[in-house]
Amino acid sequence: MACTNCSCGSSKSDGAKGCGNNGTCGANSCNKLTVFDWLANMSLPSGEAPFDCVEVRFKNGRKEFYRNTEKLTLSIGDIVATEASPGHDVGIVTLTGELVKIQMKKKGVDHQSAEVLKVYRKASQKDIDIWSAARDREEPMKVRARELAIRLNLEMKISDIEFQGDGSKATFYYTASDRVDFRQLIKDYASEFKIRIEMKQVGFRQEASRLGGIGSCGRELCCSTWLTDFRSVNTSAARYQQLSLNPQKLAGQCGKLKCCLNFELDTYMDALRDFPDYETKLKTEKGDAVCQKQDIFKGLMWYAYTDNFAAWHVLSTEQVKEIIALNKEGGLATSLEDYTVEVEQEVEKTYNNVVGQESITRFDQPKKKNRNKSKNRNKGKGREGAVVEGQPRAVSPDKNSGQRNQPQQRNAQPQRNAQNRPAPQQDQSKDSSAPQAQGQPNTGEQRANNRNKRNKKRPGNRNRGNSNESRNNEGTN
């Protein structure tokens, strides 16, 4: 729905009216509770005077009826200056003609009453400038008004502020669960804002309709778009529709039960007329059975024996009525199994990733660490870091060279080739105090000590190292 009746924005190049927001306008609430004038293209019979009342809309969808005593040529979208107490107010004409009479009759307003206020004139540019400047003061004033109410510890909420068109009066709309004594608050407002103050209490549903918003269905609130009467909603409406009595899901933005619970209630009530009583017990030879669940639109009811509530049996409403009629005659049904209806289970539709998109939950699970790599990385640390006495420390080759950094062999033994073959050991009994020559291989005792040091670093090999020491000690002795 385009906001064709909005005159707050500049006109488009093609001459169409409206601000182009295609819905609820943040400035003047375009098409909020709008009535379509389906008699606009029809002319009145000859000699019939047009209806002298018009419907004028103000901020947040507030509408009033005014009498056109000056016989002005008014059309939908015109900005007019209307009578107010005191001064005058500025609004937008939303409906003219014979439909205004129907709307006044619907809302219980007598069009012949003297209480109906009148339209002064079409708003001039000066009136529009004063009206726009007053509207710009509403938001900062609302913030300050809430601060003053909190300072006085009043259990109330300032939901909205509406300025009169001439800027001489401001109406404060508030919500409160109990009665509030705001006499001191009015004095503070008058001294702070230097304007005439009027306090008006509204209900929580009226507050939601004034402010508007998006419901859980994804659409604009019904109370702010088309719903005008607020009927009482009970939890029985949710019970008849077999909804879970969860207040968080059943409550709307106003904190009350959703108005849409009454929309489909009549359909459910008509369908429940063909159902037997929910509390009626079925008497069978195996025992009594009570109803556990019912599907209103499929006409199915689930029953279970009183001694076994885990096993449910599906029966149609015709079969349940047949068993109840048999029980009234004094008879007993054989069992529920004889009346059970086979319900076809619907196949669940699974999503096939035909496009090749990645999973949405790919970042939810933590990445698995590769433990084998960490084990292989720690294996060579003990061997590469071992230093053999009497031999220089191994130096890693240059990165640019083609050689690979090969780990030293176990026990740091020299390679067995012709050039590096160990010399025959000399008799230690002859000269045991002589130091070993540089480059001479280690004795068996030194090799055992190095092996024990490496074994001690590894968990679980301490006993092995101790056993090696004992063996070496026995061999030397």
XYZ file of C-alpha atoms in Angstrom:
477
model
C 0.000 0.000 0.000
C 1.567 3.244 -1.082
C 1.174 6.311 1.095
C -0.768 8.270 -1.498
C -2.591 10.306 1.136
C 0.548 11.667 2.769
C 1.236 15.331 2.167
C 4.260 15.653 4.443
C 6.843 14.919 1.777
C 7.735 16.557 -1.459
C 5.846 15.563 -4.573
C 7.490 13.230 -7.031
C 8.492 14.062 -10.562
C 5.483 12.220 -11.965
C 3.095 14.267 -9.838
C 2.103 11.460 -7.462
C 1.464 12.411 -3.865
C 3.161 10.926 -0.834
C 6.566 10.702 0.736
C 7.376 7.394 -0.979
C 7.852 5.296 2.153
C 5.251 2.759 0.938
C 3.755 2.169 4.367
C 3.851 3.681 7.799
C 5.584 7.038 7.650
C 7.694 8.044 10.626
C 6.495 11.642 10.430
C 2.736 11.477 9.984
C 1.721 7.796 10.162
C 0.667 7.361 6.553
C -2.210 4.915 5.992
C -2.516 4.132 9.683
C -6.126 2.953 10.214
C -6.977 4.341 6.796
C -10.497 3.934 5.398
C -10.766 3.524 1.641
C -13.240 5.943 0.149
C -15.053 3.729 -2.344
C -17.655 6.477 -2.999
C -15.103 9.089 -4.113
C -15.882 8.746 -7.839
C -19.654 8.839 -7.390
C -21.601 12.068 -7.719
C -24.463 13.000 -5.420
C -28.048 13.133 -6.678
C -29.305 16.467 -7.874
C -30.297 18.792 -5.076
C -28.470 16.740 -2.414
C -25.986 18.703 -0.297
C -22.712 16.973 0.627
C -22.223 15.857 4.198
C -20.811 18.692 6.246
C -18.456 16.667 8.511
C -14.955 15.428 7.780
C -12.561 13.059 9.496
C -9.186 14.537 10.512
C -6.158 12.536 11.612
C -3.529 13.687 14.086
C -0.364 12.129 15.449
C -0.159 8.321 15.794
C -3.492 7.638 14.124
C -5.680 9.676 16.484
C -8.791 10.686 14.541
C -11.537 13.185 15.295
C -14.639 14.415 13.455
C -15.113 18.101 12.643
C -17.900 20.085 11.057
C -17.182 22.042 7.889
C -19.177 25.131 8.726
C -17.295 27.364 6.287
C -18.270 25.191 3.285
C -14.618 24.678 2.352
C -13.710 22.472 -0.579
C -11.787 19.765 1.245
C -10.261 16.589 -0.135
C -8.258 13.754 1.338
C -4.732 14.881 2.240
C -5.471 18.545 2.889
C -3.909 20.111 5.990
C -6.507 22.033 7.978
C -6.616 24.124 11.143
C -9.312 22.864 13.507
C -10.912 24.138 16.676
C -9.214 23.269 19.978
C -9.339 24.377 23.581
C -7.445 26.650 23.791
C -6.171 27.809 20.401
C -6.307 25.650 17.307
C -4.878 22.333 16.174
C -3.488 21.182 12.837
C -4.328 17.840 11.216
C -4.766 16.039 7.898
C -8.118 15.227 6.307
C -8.478 11.458 5.886
C -12.120 11.015 4.873
C -14.903 13.132 3.375
C -18.418 12.590 2.088
C -21.058 10.067 3.052
C -18.605 7.572 4.526
C -17.941 10.007 7.370
C -21.553 9.578 8.458
C -21.066 5.808 8.584
C -17.850 6.150 10.596
C -19.519 8.506 13.067
C -22.390 6.092 13.514
C -19.940 3.226 14.009
C -18.072 5.107 16.751
C -21.222 6.429 18.418
C -20.825 10.098 17.530
C -23.980 12.104 16.774
C -23.358 14.286 13.736
C -26.116 16.689 14.788
C -24.635 17.263 18.230
C -23.333 20.689 19.172
C -20.253 19.093 20.695
C -18.762 18.441 17.278
C -15.972 20.993 16.760
C -15.513 22.869 13.514
C -12.827 23.399 10.881
C -11.438 26.916 10.822
C -9.551 27.038 7.535
C -6.997 25.355 5.392
C -3.629 25.590 7.075
C -1.369 28.369 5.875
C 2.381 28.098 5.536
C 2.829 29.840 8.884
C 0.568 27.288 10.587
C 2.550 24.441 9.038
C 5.889 25.934 10.155
C 4.713 26.324 13.763
C 3.285 22.808 13.679
C 6.533 21.304 12.353
C 8.647 23.171 14.919
C 6.435 21.893 17.720
C 6.717 18.322 16.448
C 10.506 18.559 16.497
C 10.458 19.351 20.222
C 8.615 16.175 21.178
C 11.460 13.651 21.281
C 13.965 15.631 23.440
C 11.101 16.674 25.703
C 10.054 13.043 26.171
C 13.538 12.091 27.364
C 13.580 14.937 29.884
C 10.028 14.114 31.042
C 11.025 10.538 31.811
C 14.001 11.740 33.846
C 11.765 13.959 35.972
C 9.298 11.099 36.543
C 12.095 8.754 37.629
C 13.480 11.409 40.011
C 10.099 11.511 41.817
C 10.018 7.670 42.028
C 6.677 7.463 40.256
C 5.610 4.059 38.939
C 4.576 5.312 35.529
C 5.955 5.422 32.010
C 5.771 8.412 29.692
C 5.056 6.667 26.414
C 4.483 9.620 24.077
C 4.063 13.393 23.859
C 1.770 15.176 21.401
C 1.925 18.923 20.788
C -1.046 20.933 19.737
C -0.801 22.494 16.297
C -0.244 26.026 17.582
C 2.357 24.855 20.145
C 0.378 26.156 23.148
C -0.281 22.807 24.837
C 1.385 19.414 25.150
C -0.405 16.169 26.003
C 1.627 13.579 27.908
C 0.456 9.997 27.404
C 1.490 7.609 30.161
C 0.843 4.045 31.282
C 0.671 2.836 34.863
C -0.601 -0.283 36.597
C -1.937 1.629 39.625
C -3.168 5.106 40.365
C -0.398 7.708 40.319
C -0.286 11.029 42.144
C 1.422 13.307 39.614
C 0.496 16.710 41.015
C 4.113 17.532 41.787
C 5.134 16.125 38.403
C 2.856 18.581 36.564
C 4.407 21.475 38.458
C 7.883 20.310 37.487
C 6.848 19.922 33.853
C 5.295 23.393 33.741
C 8.387 25.034 35.234
C 10.738 23.010 33.008
C 8.991 23.284 29.631
C 7.086 26.598 30.085
C 3.979 25.217 28.413
C 0.497 24.060 29.335
C 0.530 20.412 30.430
C -2.201 17.798 30.053
C -1.777 14.237 31.389
C -3.718 11.396 29.772
C -3.518 7.766 30.856
C -3.796 5.051 28.204
C -3.862 1.281 28.438
C -1.052 -0.990 27.401
C -2.828 -1.977 24.197
C -3.550 1.641 23.331
C 0.125 2.403 23.894
C 1.156 -0.327 21.466
C -1.342 0.936 18.883
C 0.010 4.480 19.168
C 3.678 3.545 18.968
C 3.332 0.690 16.453
C 5.845 -2.062 15.814
C 6.440 -5.465 14.230
C 4.761 -8.555 15.640
C 6.071 -12.111 15.919
C 4.408 -12.904 12.568
C 6.691 -10.397 10.825
C 3.916 -7.930 9.989
C 2.940 -4.615 11.502
C 0.800 -4.740 14.622
C -2.893 -5.205 13.924
C -3.843 -2.572 16.510
C -1.739 0.053 14.735
C -2.877 -0.730 11.169
C -6.531 -1.795 11.071
C -7.820 -3.020 14.465
C -9.945 -0.400 16.210
C -11.787 -2.323 18.945
C -9.930 -4.236 21.628
C -11.895 -7.303 22.668
C -11.021 -9.254 25.765
C -8.787 -12.275 25.136
C -8.818 -15.229 27.554
C -6.577 -18.242 27.945
C -9.566 -20.410 27.008
C -9.040 -19.292 23.408
C -5.569 -20.858 23.499
C -6.943 -24.050 25.100
C -9.586 -24.502 22.406
C -6.877 -24.136 19.759
C -4.625 -26.576 21.678
C -1.795 -24.085 22.049
C 0.802 -24.385 24.768
C 0.027 -22.008 27.615
C 3.354 -20.257 27.411
C 2.928 -16.585 28.355
C 6.063 -15.575 26.464
C 4.614 -16.875 23.182
C 0.992 -15.900 23.748
C 1.726 -12.322 24.863
C 2.203 -9.481 22.407
C 4.322 -6.359 22.630
C 1.791 -4.781 24.969
C 2.315 -7.565 27.513
C -1.277 -8.801 27.124
C -2.583 -11.831 25.254
C -2.400 -11.438 21.483
C -5.534 -10.175 19.798
C -5.028 -12.657 16.963
C -5.999 -15.518 19.307
C -9.615 -14.543 18.676
C -9.307 -14.498 14.890
C -9.561 -18.275 14.330
C -11.433 -19.132 17.514
C -14.832 -19.353 15.764
C -13.460 -21.854 13.246
C -12.153 -24.083 16.027
C -15.435 -23.828 17.932
C -17.393 -24.913 14.851
C -15.073 -27.886 14.344
C -15.338 -28.956 17.994
C -19.102 -29.285 17.757
C -18.763 -32.668 16.021
C -16.319 -33.966 18.644
C -17.445 -35.995 21.670
C -16.790 -34.658 25.133
C -13.094 -34.607 25.995
C -13.711 -35.798 29.568
C -15.816 -38.830 28.592
C -14.219 -42.191 29.445
C -14.483 -45.201 27.174
C -15.317 -48.459 28.961
C -13.830 -51.616 27.463
C -13.207 -55.153 28.616
C -9.541 -54.308 29.188
C -10.423 -51.304 31.326
C -11.354 -47.656 31.094
C -9.654 -45.361 28.577
C -9.280 -41.588 28.694
C -8.570 -39.089 25.952
C -5.017 -37.781 25.762
C -4.962 -35.742 22.559
C -7.169 -34.765 19.652
C -6.625 -33.445 16.157
C -9.474 -31.084 15.384
C -9.145 -30.806 11.609
C -8.355 -34.490 10.943
C -11.072 -35.728 13.290
C -8.797 -38.041 15.294
C -8.570 -38.715 19.027
C -5.853 -40.488 21.009
C -6.927 -42.693 23.930
C -4.922 -44.614 26.533
C -5.872 -47.112 29.239
C -5.850 -45.861 32.804
C -3.361 -48.581 33.804
C -1.029 -47.882 30.864
C -0.783 -44.234 29.842
C 2.309 -44.850 27.716
C 0.445 -46.712 24.941
C -1.828 -44.453 22.913
C -4.447 -45.662 20.437
C -5.770 -43.527 17.578
C -9.530 -43.516 17.020
C -11.748 -41.501 14.728
C -14.612 -39.450 16.095
C -17.190 -41.818 14.578
C -15.633 -44.797 16.351
C -15.503 -42.906 19.640
C -19.193 -42.018 19.319
C -19.964 -45.680 18.582
C -18.186 -46.824 21.771
C -19.932 -44.132 23.841
C -23.352 -45.203 22.488
C -22.487 -48.833 23.370
C -21.523 -47.804 26.899
C -24.785 -45.908 27.379
C -26.689 -49.090 26.550
C -24.726 -50.901 29.265
C -22.328 -52.791 27.022
C -18.530 -52.852 26.903
C -16.298 -52.612 23.889
C -13.827 -55.442 23.389
C -10.686 -53.321 23.268
C -9.323 -50.167 21.723
C -7.097 -52.214 19.445
C -10.120 -53.311 17.461
C -10.983 -49.692 16.655
C -7.469 -48.363 16.087
C -6.952 -46.336 12.927
C -3.655 -46.574 11.080
C -2.260 -43.100 10.629
C 0.092 -42.566 7.727
C 3.281 -40.946 8.885
C 4.356 -38.028 6.792
C 7.781 -38.331 5.258
C 10.061 -35.625 6.526
C 11.480 -33.514 3.751
C 15.214 -33.206 4.018
C 17.211 -30.414 2.485
C 19.580 -31.483 -0.260
C 22.558 -29.267 -0.838
C 22.408 -29.226 -4.605
C 24.216 -25.917 -4.963
C 27.278 -27.036 -3.038
C 27.032 -24.457 -0.309
C 28.944 -24.945 2.898
C 27.211 -25.858 6.128
C 25.967 -22.993 8.269
C 27.185 -24.740 11.432
C 30.689 -25.333 10.152
C 32.137 -22.934 12.730
C 30.187 -24.322 15.685
C 32.339 -27.412 16.257
C 35.956 -26.902 17.342
C 38.718 -28.111 15.100
C 40.228 -31.485 15.957
C 43.926 -31.357 16.665
C 46.124 -33.901 14.919
C 47.816 -35.688 17.793
C 50.005 -37.835 15.526
C 51.825 -34.768 14.252
C 52.577 -33.575 17.755
C 53.887 -37.015 18.698
C 56.168 -37.168 15.672
C 57.341 -33.655 16.392
C 58.329 -34.548 19.984
C 60.001 -37.823 19.086
C 63.135 -36.370 17.566
C 63.705 -33.758 20.271
C 65.471 -36.121 22.699
C 67.719 -37.622 20.046
C 68.662 -34.395 18.298
C 69.396 -32.580 21.525
C 71.710 -35.294 22.907
C 75.377 -34.308 23.009
C 78.061 -36.989 23.152
C 81.152 -36.306 25.152
C 84.267 -36.090 23.097
C 82.404 -35.120 19.907
C 81.493 -31.631 18.614
C 77.831 -30.514 18.523
C 76.075 -31.241 15.261
C 75.493 -28.134 13.150
C 72.494 -27.929 10.865
C 73.413 -27.426 7.223
C 72.638 -24.289 5.319
C 69.073 -23.960 4.000
C 70.324 -23.212 0.531
C 72.418 -26.360 0.395
C 70.943 -29.603 -0.843
C 71.866 -31.550 2.317
C 69.172 -32.561 4.742
C 69.429 -32.148 8.474
C 69.602 -35.827 9.427
C 69.193 -36.656 13.124
C 72.149 -38.258 14.878
C 72.134 -41.972 15.182
C 71.187 -43.598 18.426
C 73.928 -43.594 21.116
C 75.842 -41.158 18.868
C 77.908 -43.992 17.364
C 80.118 -43.083 14.372
C 79.295 -44.452 10.988
C 80.896 -47.788 10.215
C 82.995 -47.079 7.179
C 86.571 -47.554 6.257
C 87.644 -44.009 7.070
C 85.979 -43.749 10.481
C 86.558 -47.261 11.867
C 87.241 -47.345 15.643
C 90.759 -48.220 16.724
C 91.322 -51.300 18.876
C 90.945 -50.608 22.579
C 94.065 -50.598 24.680
C 94.440 -52.493 27.889
C 93.066 -50.286 30.628
C 95.048 -52.169 33.277
C 98.276 -50.851 31.841
C 97.437 -47.123 31.928
C 94.008 -46.415 33.401
C 94.808 -42.825 34.383
C 95.715 -41.706 30.838
C 93.158 -39.371 29.249
C 91.370 -40.401 26.106
C 92.578 -39.042 22.822
C 90.375 -36.548 20.982
C 88.107 -38.293 18.493
C 88.451 -41.682 20.284
C 85.119 -43.423 20.816
C 83.537 -43.529 24.268
C 83.940 -46.483 26.561
C 81.073 -48.795 27.435
C 80.528 -47.061 30.778
C 80.102 -43.627 29.186
C 77.702 -44.986 26.591
C 75.610 -46.545 29.341
C 75.507 -43.284 31.281
C 74.296 -41.391 28.234
C 71.637 -44.026 27.603
C 70.429 -43.763 31.204
C 70.152 -39.979 30.980
C 67.933 -40.251 27.926
C 65.787 -42.928 29.535
C 65.239 -40.810 32.641
C 63.787 -37.993 30.519
C 61.123 -40.329 29.131
C 58.200 -41.158 31.468
C 57.948 -44.819 32.340
C 61.615 -45.584 31.596
C 63.142 -44.714 34.968
C 63.107 -48.303 36.109
C 64.739 -49.290 32.861
C 67.490 -46.739 33.442
C 68.096 -48.018 36.974
C 68.327 -51.569 35.728
C 70.911 -50.485 33.139
C 72.980 -48.806 35.839
C 72.933 -51.918 37.954
C 74.026 -54.045 34.979
C 76.876 -51.676 34.188
C 78.017 -51.627 37.785
C 78.078 -55.420 37.891
C 80.058 -55.531 34.637
C 82.660 -53.061 35.902
C 83.009 -54.811 39.207
